[in-house]
Coordinates of C-alpha atoms in Angstrom, one line a residue:
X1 CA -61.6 -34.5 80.6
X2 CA -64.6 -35.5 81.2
X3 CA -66.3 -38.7 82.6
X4 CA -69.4 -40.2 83.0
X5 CA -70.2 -43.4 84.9
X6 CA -73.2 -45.0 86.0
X7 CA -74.9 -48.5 86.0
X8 CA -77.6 -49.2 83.3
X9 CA -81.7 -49.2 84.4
X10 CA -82.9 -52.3 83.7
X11 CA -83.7 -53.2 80.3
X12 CA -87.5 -53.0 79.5
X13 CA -89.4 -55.6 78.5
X14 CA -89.2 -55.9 74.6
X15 CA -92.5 -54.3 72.6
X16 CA -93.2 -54.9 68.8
X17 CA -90.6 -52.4 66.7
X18 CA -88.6 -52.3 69.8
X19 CA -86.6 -55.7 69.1
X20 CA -85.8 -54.9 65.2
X21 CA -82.6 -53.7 64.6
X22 CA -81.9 -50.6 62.5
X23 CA -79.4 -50.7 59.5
X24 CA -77.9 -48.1 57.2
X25 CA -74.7 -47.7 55.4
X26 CA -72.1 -45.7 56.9
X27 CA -71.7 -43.7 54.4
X28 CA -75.7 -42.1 55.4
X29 CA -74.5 -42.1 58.9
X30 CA -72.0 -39.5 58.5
X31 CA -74.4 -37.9 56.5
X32 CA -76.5 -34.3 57.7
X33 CA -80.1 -36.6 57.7
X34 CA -82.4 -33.4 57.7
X35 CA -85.2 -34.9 60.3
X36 CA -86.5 -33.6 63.4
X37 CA -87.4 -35.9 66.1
X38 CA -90.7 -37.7 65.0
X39 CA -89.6 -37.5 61.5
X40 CA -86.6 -40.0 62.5
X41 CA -89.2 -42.0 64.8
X42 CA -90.9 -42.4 61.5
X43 CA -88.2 -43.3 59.8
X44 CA -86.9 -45.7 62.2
X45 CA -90.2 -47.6 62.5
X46 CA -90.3 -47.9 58.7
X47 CA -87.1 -49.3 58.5
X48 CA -87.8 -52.3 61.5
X49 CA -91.2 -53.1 59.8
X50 CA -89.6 -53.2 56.0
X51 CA -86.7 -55.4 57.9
X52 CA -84.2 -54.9 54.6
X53 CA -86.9 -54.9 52.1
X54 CA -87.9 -51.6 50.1
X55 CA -91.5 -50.8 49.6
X56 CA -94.6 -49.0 51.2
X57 CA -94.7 -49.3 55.2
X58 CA -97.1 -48.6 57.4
X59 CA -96.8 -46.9 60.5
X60 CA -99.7 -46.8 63.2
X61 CA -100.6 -44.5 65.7
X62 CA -100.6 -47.2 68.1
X63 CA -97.3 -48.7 67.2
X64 CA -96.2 -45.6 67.4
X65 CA -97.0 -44.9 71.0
X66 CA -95.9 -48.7 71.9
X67 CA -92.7 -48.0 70.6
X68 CA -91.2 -44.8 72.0
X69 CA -93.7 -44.7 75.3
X70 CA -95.9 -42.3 74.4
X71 CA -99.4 -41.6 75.0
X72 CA -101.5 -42.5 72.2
X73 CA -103.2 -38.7 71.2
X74 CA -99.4 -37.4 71.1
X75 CA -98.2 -40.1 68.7
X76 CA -101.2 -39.2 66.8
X77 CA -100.5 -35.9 66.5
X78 CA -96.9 -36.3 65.9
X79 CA -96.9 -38.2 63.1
X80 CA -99.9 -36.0 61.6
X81 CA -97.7 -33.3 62.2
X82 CA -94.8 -34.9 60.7
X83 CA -96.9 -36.4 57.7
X84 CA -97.3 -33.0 56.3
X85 CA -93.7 -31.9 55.9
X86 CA -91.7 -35.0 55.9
X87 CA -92.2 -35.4 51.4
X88 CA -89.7 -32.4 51.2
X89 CA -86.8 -33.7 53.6
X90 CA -83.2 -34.8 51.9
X91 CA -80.3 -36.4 53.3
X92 CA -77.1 -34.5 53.1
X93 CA -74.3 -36.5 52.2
X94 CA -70.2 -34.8 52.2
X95 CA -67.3 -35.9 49.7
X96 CA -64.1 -34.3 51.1
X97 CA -61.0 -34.8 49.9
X98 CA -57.6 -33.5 48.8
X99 CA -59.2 -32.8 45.8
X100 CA -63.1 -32.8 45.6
X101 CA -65.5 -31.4 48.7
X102 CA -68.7 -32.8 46.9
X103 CA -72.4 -32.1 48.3
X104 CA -75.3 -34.6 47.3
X105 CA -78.4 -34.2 48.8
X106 CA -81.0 -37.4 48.5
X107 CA -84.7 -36.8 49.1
X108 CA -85.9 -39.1 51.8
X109 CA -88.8 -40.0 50.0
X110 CA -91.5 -41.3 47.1
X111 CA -94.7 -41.7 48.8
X112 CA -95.6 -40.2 52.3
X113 CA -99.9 -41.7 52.7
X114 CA -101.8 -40.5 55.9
X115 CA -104.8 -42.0 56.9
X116 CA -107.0 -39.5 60.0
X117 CA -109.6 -41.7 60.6
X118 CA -107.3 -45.4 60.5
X119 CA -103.8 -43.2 62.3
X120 CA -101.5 -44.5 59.9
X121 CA -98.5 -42.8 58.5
X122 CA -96.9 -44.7 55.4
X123 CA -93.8 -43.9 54.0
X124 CA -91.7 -45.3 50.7
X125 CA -88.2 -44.8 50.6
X126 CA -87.1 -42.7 47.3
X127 CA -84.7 -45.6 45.2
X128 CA -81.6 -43.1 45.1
X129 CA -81.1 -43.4 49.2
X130 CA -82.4 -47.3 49.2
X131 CA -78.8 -48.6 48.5
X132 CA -77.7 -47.0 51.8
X133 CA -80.6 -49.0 53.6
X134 CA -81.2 -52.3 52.4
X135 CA -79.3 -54.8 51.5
X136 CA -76.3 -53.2 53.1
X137 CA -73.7 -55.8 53.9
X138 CA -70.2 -53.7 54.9
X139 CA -69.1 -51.0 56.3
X140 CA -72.5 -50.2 58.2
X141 CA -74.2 -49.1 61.3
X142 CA -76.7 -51.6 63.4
X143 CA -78.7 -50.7 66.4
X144 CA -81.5 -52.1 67.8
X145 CA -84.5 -49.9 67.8
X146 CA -85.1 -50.3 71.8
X147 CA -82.0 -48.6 72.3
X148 CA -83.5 -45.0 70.7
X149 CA -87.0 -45.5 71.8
X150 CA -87.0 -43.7 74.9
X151 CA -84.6 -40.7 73.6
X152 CA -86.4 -37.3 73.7
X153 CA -83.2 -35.7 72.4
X154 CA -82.3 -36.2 68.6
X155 CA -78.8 -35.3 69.4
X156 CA -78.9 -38.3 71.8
X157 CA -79.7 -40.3 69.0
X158 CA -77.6 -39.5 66.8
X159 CA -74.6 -40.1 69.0
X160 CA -75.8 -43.3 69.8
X161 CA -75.3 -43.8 66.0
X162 CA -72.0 -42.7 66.0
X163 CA -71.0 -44.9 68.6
X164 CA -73.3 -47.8 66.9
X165 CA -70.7 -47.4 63.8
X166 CA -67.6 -47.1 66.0
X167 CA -68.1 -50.4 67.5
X168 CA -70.1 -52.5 64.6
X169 CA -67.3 -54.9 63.2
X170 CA -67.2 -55.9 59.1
X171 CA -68.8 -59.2 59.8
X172 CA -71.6 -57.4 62.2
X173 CA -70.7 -58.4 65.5
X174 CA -70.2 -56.0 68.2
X175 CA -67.5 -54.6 70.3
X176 CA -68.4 -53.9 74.0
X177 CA -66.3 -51.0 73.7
X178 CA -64.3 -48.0 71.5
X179 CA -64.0 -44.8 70.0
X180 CA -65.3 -42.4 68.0
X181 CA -62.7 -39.0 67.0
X182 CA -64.1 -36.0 64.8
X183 CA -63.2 -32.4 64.1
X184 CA -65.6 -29.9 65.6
X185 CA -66.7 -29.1 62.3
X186 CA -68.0 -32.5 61.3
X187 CA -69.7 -33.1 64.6
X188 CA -71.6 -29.9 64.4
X189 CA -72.5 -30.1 60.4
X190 CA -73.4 -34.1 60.9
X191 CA -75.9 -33.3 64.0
X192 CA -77.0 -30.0 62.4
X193 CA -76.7 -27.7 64.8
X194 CA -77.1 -24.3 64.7
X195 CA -74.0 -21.9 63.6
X196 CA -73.7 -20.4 66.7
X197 CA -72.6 -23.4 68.5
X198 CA -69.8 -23.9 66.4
X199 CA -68.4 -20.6 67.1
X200 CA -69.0 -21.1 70.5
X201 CA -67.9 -24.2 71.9
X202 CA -69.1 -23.8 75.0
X203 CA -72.5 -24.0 73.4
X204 CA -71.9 -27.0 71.6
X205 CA -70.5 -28.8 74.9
X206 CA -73.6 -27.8 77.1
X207 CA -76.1 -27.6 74.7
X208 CA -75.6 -30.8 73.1
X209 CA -72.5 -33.1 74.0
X210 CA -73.2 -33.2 77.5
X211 CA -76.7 -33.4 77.4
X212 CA -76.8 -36.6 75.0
X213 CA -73.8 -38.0 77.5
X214 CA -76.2 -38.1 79.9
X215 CA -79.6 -39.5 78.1
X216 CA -77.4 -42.0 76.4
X217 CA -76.2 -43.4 80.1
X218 CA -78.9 -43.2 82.0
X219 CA -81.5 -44.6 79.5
X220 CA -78.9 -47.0 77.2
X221 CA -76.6 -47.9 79.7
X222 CA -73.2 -46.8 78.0
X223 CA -70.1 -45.5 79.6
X224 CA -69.0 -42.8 78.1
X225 CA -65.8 -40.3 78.4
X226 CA -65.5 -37.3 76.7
X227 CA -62.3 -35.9 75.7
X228 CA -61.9 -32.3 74.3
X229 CA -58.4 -31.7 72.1
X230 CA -57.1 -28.1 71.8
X231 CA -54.9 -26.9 69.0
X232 CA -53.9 -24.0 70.8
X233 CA -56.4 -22.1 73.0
X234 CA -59.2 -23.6 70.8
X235 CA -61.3 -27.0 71.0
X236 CA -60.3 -28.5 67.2
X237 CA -61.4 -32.0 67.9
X238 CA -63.7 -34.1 70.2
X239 CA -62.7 -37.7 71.5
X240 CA -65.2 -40.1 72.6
X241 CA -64.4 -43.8 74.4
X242 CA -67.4 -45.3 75.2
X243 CA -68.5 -49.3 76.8
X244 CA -71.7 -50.5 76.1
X245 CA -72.8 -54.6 77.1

C-alpha cells in the first residue's frame, strides 16, 4: 500500500480560462484521447471558451501562457507546433462486453486555423465527438480548468480526470472524497502508455502512477492512496481512494 499525504499550496489567484470548468461525457473519459500535452491544453482551452456551445474557438498565444504559466514565446511555439498535427488526432473509444469488444475511433476535429502574425490557434470540434462535449447532462466528468493548468505531466491529467468522474454525482455536485478501481489493462490502454509498461509493472508504477500521485498532491491538493491488488504473484488491478475539498 501506498500513501500519500500532504496539505494543499494555496490556491492561485483565478486567471481568464482558469475558472471555466471542463465537461465531457464519461463515455470519452474512458476513452484512449490520442493528444500529447499542448494538444490537450488546446483542447481544454477550447472547451472553457465554447462553454457548452459547438463552433469555431479561438485560442491565443497569450491566453495560452495566462492559463497554464507559461512564458509567452513557449506558448507560441507550442501551439504552432501543435497546430500542424493536431487535424489528424482521433479519440479511441472501447465497447467490451460478453459479447462485443467494439473499437470506434472519432477524429478530434473539422477545422484546425493558425494565424503567425495574430498567435492564434482555432479549433472546431468534428460533429461525431460533439455529443460527448456539449450539452452533456448525465453520467459525465467536470473539472475546473485551474485544477490542470499547472500539470506538466499528461498522465497527471488524466488521473485527475479519473478521479474528476469517480466523485462527480448524477446531478453534478461533488463528493469530497472516493474511488476509482481498474484492471491494469484499462489503465494502461486509457492513458496510452507504452507496451512495455504493461508487461512490466514496475514501469507503470514508477513511471507513471507514482509520478502523477505526486503532481496531483502537491499542485491540486488531493489525498490520494494507492492500492495495488495481486491475483497471484501479479499486479491485476489498481485501487485508488482519493479526498479532494
Amino acid at each position: 500500500m501506498a500513501q500519500i499525504n500532504k496539505l494543499p499550496q494555496q490556491r492561485k489567484r483565478l486567471l481568464g480560462l482558469q475558472s471555466k470548468n471542463i465537461v465531457m461525457a464519461n463515455s470519452l473519459n474512458r476513452s484512449a484521447m490520442g493528444l500529447n500535452l499542448s494538444e490537450k491544453r488546446i483542447v481544454a482551452c477550447a472547451l472553457a471558451k465554447l462553454n457548452g456551445l459547438n463552433g469555431l474557438a479561438k485560442i491565443t498565444a497569450k491566453e495560452y501562457a495566462e492559463t497554464f504559466n507559461l512564458p509567452l514565446n513557449q506558448a507560441y511555439e507550442q501551439m504552432k507546433e501543435s497546430a500542424k498535427g493536431m487535424l489528424s488526432r482521433a479519440v479511441t473509444v472501447f465497447l467490451e462486453d460478453d459479447e462485443i469488444r467494439e473499437t470506434t475511433m472519432y477524429p478530434w476535429f473539422s477545422i484546425i486555423k493558425y494565424e503567425e502574425n495574430e498567435g492564434y490557434v482555432g479549433v472546431k470540434f468534428n460533429a461525431e465527438i460533439a455529443p460527448f462535449l456539449f450539452d452533456v447532462t448525465e453520467r459525465f466528468t467536470q473539472y475546473q480548468l485551474l485544477q490542470a493548468s499547472s500539470l506538466r505531466s499528461l498522465y497527471s491529467w488524466r488521473l485527475l480526470e479519473k478521479f474528476e468522474q469517480f466523485r462527480t454525482k448524477k446531478d453534478g455536485i461533488k463528493s469530497s472524497s472516493g474511488w476509482y478501481k481498474t484492471t491494469v489493462e484499462e489503465f494502461a490502454r486509457e492513458m496510452e502508455v507504452p507496451d512495455s509498461y504493461l508487461n512490466n509493472f514496475k514501469n507503470l508504477r514508477i513511471r507513471v502512477i507514482e509520478p502523477a500521485i505526486k503532481e496531483l498532491v502537491e499542485k491540486d491538493g488531493w489525498k490520494i492512496e494507492f492500492i495495488p491488488e495481486k491475483e497471484g504473484r501479479k499486479v491485476a488491478r489498481l485501487h485508488f481512494k482519493f479526498e479532494r475539498a
